[in-house]
PDB file of N, CA and C in Angstrom:
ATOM      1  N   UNK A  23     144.055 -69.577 152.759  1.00 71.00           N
ATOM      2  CA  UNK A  23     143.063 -69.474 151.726  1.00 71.00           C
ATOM      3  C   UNK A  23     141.687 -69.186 152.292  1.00 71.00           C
ATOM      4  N   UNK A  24     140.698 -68.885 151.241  1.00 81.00           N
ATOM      5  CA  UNK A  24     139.247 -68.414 151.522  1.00 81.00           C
ATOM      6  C   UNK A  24     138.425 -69.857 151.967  1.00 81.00           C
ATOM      7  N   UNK A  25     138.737 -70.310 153.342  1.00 94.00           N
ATOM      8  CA  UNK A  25     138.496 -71.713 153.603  1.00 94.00           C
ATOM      9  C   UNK A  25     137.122 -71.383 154.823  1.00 94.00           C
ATOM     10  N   UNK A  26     136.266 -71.930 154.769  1.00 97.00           N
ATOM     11  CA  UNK A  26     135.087 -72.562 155.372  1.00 97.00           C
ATOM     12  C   UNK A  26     134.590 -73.715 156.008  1.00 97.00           C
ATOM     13  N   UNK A  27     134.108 -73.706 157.072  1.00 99.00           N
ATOM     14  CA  UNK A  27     133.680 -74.867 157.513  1.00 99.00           C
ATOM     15  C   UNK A  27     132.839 -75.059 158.549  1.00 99.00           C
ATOM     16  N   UNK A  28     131.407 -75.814 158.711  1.00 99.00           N
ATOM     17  CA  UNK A  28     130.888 -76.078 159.438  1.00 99.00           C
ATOM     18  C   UNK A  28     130.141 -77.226 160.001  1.00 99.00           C
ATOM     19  N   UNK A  29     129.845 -77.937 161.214  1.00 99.00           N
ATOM     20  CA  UNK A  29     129.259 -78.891 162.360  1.00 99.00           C
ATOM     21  C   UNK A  29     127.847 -78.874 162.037  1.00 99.00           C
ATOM     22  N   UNK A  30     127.472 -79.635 162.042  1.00 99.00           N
ATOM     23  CA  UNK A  30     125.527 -79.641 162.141  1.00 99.00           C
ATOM     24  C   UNK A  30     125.407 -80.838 163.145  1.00 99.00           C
ATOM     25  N   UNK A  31     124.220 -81.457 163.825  1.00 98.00           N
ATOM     26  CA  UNK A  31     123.738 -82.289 164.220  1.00 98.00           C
ATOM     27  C   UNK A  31     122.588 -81.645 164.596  1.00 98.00           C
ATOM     28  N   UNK A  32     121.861 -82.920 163.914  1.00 98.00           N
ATOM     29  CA  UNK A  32     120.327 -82.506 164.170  1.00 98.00           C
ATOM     30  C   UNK A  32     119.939 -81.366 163.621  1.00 98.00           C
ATOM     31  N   UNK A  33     120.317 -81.106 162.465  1.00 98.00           N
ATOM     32  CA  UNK A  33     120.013 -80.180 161.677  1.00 98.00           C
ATOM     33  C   UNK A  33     120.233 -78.287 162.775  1.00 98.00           C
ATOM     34  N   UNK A  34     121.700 -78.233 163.709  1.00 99.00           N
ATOM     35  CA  UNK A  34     121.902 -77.293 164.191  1.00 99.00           C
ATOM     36  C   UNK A  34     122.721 -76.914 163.862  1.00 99.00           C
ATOM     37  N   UNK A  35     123.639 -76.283 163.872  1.00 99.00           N
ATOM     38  CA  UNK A  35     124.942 -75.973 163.811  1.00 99.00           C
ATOM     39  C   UNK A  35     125.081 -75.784 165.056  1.00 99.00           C
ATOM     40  N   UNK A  36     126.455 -76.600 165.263  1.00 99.00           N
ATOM     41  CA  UNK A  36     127.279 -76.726 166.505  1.00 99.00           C
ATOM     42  C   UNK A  36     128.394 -76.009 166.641  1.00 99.00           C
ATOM     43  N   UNK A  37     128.997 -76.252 165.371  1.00 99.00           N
ATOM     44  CA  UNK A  37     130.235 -75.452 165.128  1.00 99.00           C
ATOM     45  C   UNK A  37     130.319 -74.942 164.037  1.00 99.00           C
ATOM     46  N   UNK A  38     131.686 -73.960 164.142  1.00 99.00           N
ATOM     47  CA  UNK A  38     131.932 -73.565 162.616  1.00 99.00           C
ATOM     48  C   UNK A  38     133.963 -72.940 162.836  1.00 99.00           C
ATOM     49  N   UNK A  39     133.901 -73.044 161.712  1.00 98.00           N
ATOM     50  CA  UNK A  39     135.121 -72.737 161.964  1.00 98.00           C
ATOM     51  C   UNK A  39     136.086 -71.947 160.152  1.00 98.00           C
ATOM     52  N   UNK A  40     136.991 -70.687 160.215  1.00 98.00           N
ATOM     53  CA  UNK A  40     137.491 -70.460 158.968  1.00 98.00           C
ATOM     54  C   UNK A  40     138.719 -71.024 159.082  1.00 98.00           C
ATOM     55  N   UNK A  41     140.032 -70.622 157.972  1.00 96.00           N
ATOM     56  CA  UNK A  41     141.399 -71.276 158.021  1.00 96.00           C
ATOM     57  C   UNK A  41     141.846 -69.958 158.653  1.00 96.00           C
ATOM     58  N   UNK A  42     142.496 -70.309 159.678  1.00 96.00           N
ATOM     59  CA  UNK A  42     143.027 -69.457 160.589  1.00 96.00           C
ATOM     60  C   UNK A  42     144.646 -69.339 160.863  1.00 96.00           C
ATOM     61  N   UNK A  43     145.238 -70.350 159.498  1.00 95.00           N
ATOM     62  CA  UNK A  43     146.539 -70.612 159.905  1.00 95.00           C
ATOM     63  C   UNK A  43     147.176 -69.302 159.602  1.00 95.00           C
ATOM     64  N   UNK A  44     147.262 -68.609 158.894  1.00 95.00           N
ATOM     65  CA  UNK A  44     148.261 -67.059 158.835  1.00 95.00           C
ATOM     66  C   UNK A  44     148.263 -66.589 159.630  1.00 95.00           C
ATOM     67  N   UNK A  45     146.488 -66.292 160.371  1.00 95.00           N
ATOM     68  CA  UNK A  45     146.602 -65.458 161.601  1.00 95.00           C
ATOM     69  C   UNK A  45     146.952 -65.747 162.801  1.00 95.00           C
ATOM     70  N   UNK A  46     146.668 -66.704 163.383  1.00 96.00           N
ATOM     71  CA  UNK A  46     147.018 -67.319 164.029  1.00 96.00           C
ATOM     72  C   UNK A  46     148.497 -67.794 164.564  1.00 96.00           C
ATOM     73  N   UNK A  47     149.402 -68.031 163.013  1.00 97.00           N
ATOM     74  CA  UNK A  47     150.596 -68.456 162.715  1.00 97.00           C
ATOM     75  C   UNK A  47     150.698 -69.825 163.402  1.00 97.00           C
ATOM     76  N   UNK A  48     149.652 -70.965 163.269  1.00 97.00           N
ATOM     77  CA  UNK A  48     149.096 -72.040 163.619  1.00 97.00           C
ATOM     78  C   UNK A  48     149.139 -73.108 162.244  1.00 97.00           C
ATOM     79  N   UNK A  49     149.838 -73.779 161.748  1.00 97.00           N
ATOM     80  CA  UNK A  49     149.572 -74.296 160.860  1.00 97.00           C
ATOM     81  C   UNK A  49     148.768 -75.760 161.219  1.00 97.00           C
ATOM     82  N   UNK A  50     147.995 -75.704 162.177  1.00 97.00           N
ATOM     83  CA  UNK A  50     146.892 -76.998 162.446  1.00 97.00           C
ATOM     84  C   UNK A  50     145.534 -76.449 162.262  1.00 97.00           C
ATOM     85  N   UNK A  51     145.494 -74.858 162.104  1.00 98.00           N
ATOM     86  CA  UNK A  51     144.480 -73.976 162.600  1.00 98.00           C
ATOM     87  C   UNK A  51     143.560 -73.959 160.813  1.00 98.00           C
ATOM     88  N   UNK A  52     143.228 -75.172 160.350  1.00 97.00           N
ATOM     89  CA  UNK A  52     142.535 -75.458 159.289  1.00 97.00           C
ATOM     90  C   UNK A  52     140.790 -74.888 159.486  1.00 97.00           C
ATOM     91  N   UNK A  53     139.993 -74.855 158.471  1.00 98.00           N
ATOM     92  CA  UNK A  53     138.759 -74.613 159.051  1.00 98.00           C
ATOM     93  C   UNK A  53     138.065 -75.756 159.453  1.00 98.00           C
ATOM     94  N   UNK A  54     138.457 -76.684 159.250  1.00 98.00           N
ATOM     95  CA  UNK A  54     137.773 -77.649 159.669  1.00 98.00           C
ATOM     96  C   UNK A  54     137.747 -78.094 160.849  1.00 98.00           C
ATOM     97  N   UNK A  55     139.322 -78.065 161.429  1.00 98.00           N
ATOM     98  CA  UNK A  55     139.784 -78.275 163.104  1.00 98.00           C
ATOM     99  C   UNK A  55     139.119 -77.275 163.656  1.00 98.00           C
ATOM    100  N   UNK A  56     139.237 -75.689 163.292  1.00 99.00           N
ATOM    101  CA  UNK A  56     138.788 -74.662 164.028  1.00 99.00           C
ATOM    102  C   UNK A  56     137.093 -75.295 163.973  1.00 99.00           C
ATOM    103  N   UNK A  57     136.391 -75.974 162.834  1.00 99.00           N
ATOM    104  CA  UNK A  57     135.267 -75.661 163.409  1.00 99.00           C
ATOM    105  C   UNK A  57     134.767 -77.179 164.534  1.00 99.00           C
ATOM    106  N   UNK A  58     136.042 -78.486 164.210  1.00 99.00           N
ATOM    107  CA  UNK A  58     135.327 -79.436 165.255  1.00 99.00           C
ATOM    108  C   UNK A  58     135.714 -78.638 166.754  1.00 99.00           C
ATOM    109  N   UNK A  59     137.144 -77.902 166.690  1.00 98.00           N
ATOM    110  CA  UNK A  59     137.328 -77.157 168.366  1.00 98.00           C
ATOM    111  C   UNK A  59     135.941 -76.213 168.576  1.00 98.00           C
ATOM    112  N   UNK A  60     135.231 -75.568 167.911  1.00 99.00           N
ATOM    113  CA  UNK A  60     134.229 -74.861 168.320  1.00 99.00           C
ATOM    114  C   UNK A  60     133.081 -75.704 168.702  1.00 99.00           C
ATOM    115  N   UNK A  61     132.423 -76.744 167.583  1.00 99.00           N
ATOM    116  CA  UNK A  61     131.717 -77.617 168.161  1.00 99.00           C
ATOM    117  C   UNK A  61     131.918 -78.393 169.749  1.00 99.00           C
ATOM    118  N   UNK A  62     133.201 -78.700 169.930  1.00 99.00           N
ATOM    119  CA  UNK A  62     133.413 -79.947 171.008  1.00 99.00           C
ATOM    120  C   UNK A  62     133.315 -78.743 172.389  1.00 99.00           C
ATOM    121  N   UNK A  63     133.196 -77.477 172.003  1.00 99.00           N
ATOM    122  CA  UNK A  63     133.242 -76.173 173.386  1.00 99.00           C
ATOM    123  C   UNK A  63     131.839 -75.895 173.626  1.00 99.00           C
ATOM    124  N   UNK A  64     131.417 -76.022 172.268  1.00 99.00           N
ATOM    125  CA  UNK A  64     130.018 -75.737 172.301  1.00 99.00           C
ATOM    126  C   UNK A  64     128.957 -76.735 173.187  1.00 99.00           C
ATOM    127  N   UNK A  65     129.161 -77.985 172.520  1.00 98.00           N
ATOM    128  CA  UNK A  65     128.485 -79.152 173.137  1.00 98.00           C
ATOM    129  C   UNK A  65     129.477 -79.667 174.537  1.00 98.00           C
ATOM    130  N   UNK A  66     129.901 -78.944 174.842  1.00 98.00           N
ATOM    131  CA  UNK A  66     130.822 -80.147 176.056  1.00 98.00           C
ATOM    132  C   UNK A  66     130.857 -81.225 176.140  1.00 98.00           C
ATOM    133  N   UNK A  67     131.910 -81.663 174.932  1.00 97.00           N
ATOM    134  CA  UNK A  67     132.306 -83.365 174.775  1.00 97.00           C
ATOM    135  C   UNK A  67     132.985 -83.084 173.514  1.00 97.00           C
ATOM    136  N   UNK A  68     134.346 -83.878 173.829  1.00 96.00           N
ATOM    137  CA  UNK A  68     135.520 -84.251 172.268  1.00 96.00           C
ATOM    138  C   UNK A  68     134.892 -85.112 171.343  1.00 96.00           C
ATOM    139  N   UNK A  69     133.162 -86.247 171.502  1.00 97.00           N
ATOM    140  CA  UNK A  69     132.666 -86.659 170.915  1.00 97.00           C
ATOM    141  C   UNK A  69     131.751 -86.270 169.810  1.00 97.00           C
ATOM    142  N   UNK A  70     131.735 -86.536 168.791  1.00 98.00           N
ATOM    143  CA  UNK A  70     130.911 -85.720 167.891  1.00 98.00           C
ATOM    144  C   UNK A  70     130.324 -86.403 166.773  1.00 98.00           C
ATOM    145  N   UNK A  71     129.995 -87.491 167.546  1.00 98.00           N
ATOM    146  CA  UNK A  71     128.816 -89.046 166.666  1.00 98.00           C
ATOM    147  C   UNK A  71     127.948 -88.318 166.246  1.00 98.00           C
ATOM    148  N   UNK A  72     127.240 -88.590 165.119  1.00 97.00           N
ATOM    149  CA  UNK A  72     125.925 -88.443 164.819  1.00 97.00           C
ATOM    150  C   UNK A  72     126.078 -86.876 164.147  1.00 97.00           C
ATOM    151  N   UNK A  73     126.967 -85.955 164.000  1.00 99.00           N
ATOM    152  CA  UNK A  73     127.672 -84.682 162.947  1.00 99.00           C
ATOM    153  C   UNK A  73     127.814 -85.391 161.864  1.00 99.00           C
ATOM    154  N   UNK A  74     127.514 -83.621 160.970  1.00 99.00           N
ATOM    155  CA  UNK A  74     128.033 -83.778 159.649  1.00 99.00           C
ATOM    156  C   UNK A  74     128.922 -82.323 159.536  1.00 99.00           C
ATOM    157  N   UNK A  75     129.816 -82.958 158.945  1.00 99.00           N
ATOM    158  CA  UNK A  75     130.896 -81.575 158.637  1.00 99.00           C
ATOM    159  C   UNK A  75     130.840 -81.520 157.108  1.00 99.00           C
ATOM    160  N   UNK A  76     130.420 -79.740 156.615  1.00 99.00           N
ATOM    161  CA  UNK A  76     130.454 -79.422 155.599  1.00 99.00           C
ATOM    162  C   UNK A  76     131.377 -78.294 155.502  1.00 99.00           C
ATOM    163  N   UNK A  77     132.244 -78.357 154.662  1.00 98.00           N
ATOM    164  CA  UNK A  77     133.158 -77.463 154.213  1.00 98.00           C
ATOM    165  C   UNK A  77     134.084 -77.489 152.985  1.00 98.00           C
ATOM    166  N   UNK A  78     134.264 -76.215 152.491  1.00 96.00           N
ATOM    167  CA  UNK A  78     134.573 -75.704 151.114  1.00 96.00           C
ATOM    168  C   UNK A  78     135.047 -76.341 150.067  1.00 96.00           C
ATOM    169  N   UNK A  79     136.071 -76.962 151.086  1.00 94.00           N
ATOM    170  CA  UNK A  79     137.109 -77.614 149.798  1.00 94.00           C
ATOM    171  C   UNK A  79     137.442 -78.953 150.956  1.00 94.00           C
ATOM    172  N   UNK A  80     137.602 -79.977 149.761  1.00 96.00           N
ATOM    173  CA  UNK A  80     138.254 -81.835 150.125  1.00 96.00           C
ATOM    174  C   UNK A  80     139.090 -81.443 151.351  1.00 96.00           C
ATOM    175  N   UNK A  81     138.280 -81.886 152.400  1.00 96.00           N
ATOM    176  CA  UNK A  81     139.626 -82.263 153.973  1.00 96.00           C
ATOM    177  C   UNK A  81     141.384 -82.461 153.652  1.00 96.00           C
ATOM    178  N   UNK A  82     141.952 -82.010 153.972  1.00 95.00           N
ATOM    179  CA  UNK A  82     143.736 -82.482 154.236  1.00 95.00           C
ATOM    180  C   UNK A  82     143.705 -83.666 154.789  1.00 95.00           C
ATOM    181  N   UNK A  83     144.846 -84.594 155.145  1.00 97.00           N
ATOM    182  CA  UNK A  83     145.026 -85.497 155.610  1.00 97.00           C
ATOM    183  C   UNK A  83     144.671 -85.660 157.469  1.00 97.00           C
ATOM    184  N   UNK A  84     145.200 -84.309 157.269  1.00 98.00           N
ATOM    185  CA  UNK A  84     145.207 -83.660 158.866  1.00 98.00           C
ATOM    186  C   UNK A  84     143.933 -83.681 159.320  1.00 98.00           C
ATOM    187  N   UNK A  85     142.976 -82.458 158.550  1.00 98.00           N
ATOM    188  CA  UNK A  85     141.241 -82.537 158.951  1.00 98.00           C
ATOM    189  C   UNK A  85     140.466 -84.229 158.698  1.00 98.00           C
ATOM    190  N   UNK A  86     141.248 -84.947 158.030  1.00 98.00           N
ATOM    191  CA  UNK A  86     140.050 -85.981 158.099  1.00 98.00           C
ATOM    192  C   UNK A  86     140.726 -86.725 159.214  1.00 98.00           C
ATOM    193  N   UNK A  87     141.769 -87.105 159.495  1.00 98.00           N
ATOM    194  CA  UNK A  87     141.915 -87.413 160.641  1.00 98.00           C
ATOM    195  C   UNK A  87     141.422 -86.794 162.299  1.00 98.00           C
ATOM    196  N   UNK A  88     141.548 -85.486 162.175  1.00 98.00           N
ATOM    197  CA  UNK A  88     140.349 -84.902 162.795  1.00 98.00           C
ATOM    198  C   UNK A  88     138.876 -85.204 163.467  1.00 98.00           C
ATOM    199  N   UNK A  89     138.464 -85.783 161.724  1.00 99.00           N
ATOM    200  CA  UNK A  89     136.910 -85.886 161.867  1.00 99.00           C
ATOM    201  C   UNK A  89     136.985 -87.263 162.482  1.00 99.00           C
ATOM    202  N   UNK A  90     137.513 -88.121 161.884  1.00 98.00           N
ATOM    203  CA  UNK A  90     137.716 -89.614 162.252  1.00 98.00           C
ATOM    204  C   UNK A  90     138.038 -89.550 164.150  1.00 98.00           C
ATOM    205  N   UNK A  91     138.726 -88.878 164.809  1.00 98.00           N
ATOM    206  CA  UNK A  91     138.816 -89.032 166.006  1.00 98.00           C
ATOM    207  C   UNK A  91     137.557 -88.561 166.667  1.00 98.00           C
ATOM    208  N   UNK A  92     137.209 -87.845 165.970  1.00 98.00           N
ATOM    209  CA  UNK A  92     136.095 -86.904 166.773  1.00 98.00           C
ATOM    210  C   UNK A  92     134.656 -87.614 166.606  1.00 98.00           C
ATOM    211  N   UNK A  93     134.554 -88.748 165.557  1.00 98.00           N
ATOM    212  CA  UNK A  93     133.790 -89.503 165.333  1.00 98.00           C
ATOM    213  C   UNK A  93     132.227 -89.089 164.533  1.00 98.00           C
ATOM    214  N   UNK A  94     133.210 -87.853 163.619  1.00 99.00           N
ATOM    215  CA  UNK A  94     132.068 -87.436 162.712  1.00 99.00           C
ATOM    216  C   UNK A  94     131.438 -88.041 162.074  1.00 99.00           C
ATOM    217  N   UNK A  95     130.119 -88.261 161.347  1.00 98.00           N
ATOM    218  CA  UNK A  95     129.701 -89.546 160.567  1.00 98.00           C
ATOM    219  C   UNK A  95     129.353 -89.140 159.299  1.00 98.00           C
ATOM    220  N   UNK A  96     129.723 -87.726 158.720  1.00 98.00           N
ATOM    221  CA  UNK A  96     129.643 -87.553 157.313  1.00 98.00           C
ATOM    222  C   UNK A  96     130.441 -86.117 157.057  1.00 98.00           C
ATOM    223  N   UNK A  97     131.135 -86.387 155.442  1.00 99.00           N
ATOM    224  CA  UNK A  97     131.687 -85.202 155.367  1.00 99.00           C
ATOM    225  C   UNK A  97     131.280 -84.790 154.273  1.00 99.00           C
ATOM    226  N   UNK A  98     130.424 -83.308 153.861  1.00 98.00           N
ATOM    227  CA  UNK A  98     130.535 -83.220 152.729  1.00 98.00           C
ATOM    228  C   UNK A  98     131.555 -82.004 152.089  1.00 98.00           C
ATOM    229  N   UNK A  99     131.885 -81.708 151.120  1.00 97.00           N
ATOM    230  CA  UNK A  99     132.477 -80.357 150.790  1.00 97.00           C
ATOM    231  C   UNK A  99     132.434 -80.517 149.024  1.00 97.00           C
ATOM    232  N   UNK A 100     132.375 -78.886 148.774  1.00 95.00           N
ATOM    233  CA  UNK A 100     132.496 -78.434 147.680  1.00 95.00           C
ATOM    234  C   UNK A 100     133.485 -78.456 146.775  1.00 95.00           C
ATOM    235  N   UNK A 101     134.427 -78.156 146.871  1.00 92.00           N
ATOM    236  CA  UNK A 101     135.939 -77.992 146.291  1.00 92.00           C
ATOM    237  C   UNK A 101     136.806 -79.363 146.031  1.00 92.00           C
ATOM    238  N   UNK A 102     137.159 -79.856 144.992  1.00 90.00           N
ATOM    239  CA  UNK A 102     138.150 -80.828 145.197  1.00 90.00           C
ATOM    240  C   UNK A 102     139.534 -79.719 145.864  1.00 90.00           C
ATOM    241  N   UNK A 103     140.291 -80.609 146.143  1.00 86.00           N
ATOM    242  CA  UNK A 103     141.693 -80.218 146.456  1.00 86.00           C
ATOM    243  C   UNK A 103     142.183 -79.582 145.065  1.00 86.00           C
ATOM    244  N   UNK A 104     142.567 -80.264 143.892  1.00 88.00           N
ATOM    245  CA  UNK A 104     143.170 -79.741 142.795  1.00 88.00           C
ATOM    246  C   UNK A 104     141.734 -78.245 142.214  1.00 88.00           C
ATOM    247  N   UNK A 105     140.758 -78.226 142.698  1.00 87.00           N
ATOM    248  CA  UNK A 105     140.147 -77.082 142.198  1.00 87.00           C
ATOM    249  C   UNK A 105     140.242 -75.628 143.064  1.00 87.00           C
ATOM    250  N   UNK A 106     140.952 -76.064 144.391  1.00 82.00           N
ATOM    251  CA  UNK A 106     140.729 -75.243 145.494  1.00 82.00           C
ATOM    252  C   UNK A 106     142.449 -74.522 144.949  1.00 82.00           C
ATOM    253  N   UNK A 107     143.499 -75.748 144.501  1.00 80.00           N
ATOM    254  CA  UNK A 107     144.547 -74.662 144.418  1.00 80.00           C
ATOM    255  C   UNK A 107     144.502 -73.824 143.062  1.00 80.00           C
ATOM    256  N   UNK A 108     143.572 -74.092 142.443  1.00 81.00           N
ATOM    257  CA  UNK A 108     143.554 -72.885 141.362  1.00 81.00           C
ATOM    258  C   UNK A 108     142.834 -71.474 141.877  1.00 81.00           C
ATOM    259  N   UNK A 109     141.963 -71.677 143.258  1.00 73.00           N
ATOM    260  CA  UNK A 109     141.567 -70.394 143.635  1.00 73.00           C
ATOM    261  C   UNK A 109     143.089 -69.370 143.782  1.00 73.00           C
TER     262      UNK A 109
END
């Protein structure tokens, strides 16, 4: 899907990341993972205290577990889940 997602701290962007699972043929390859893997390359460190991840539509089970390891401290997004599968 038309999925989005991006890292800030300190009002930067660190990361970003789209849903990459078709192309890829990755079904972990969410935008949200793609954008904490871009952040954690960017900043050199799997830590990512003190981020906010904004993206399109409500996290999967998968991406918020994600954020939770990575120790994001806010998530916002646009989309519920039930509004994202009517796109």
């Amino acid at each position: 899907g038309p999925f989005g997602a991006i890292i800030v701290k300190d009002g930067k962007i660190i990361g970003a990341g789209v849903n990459s699972v078709t192309s890829l043929n990755d079904p972990t390859a969410h935008a949200e993972v793609q954008a904490i893997r871009d952040a954690c390359l960017n900043i050199g460190t799997f830590t990512l205290k003190d981020s906010v991840l904004y993206t399109s539509c409500e996290p999967c089970p998968m991406c918020l577990s994600a954020a939770y390891w990575s120790r994001i401290s806010k998530i916002y997004y646009f989309f519920t889940k039930k509004e994202a599968a009517e796109i």
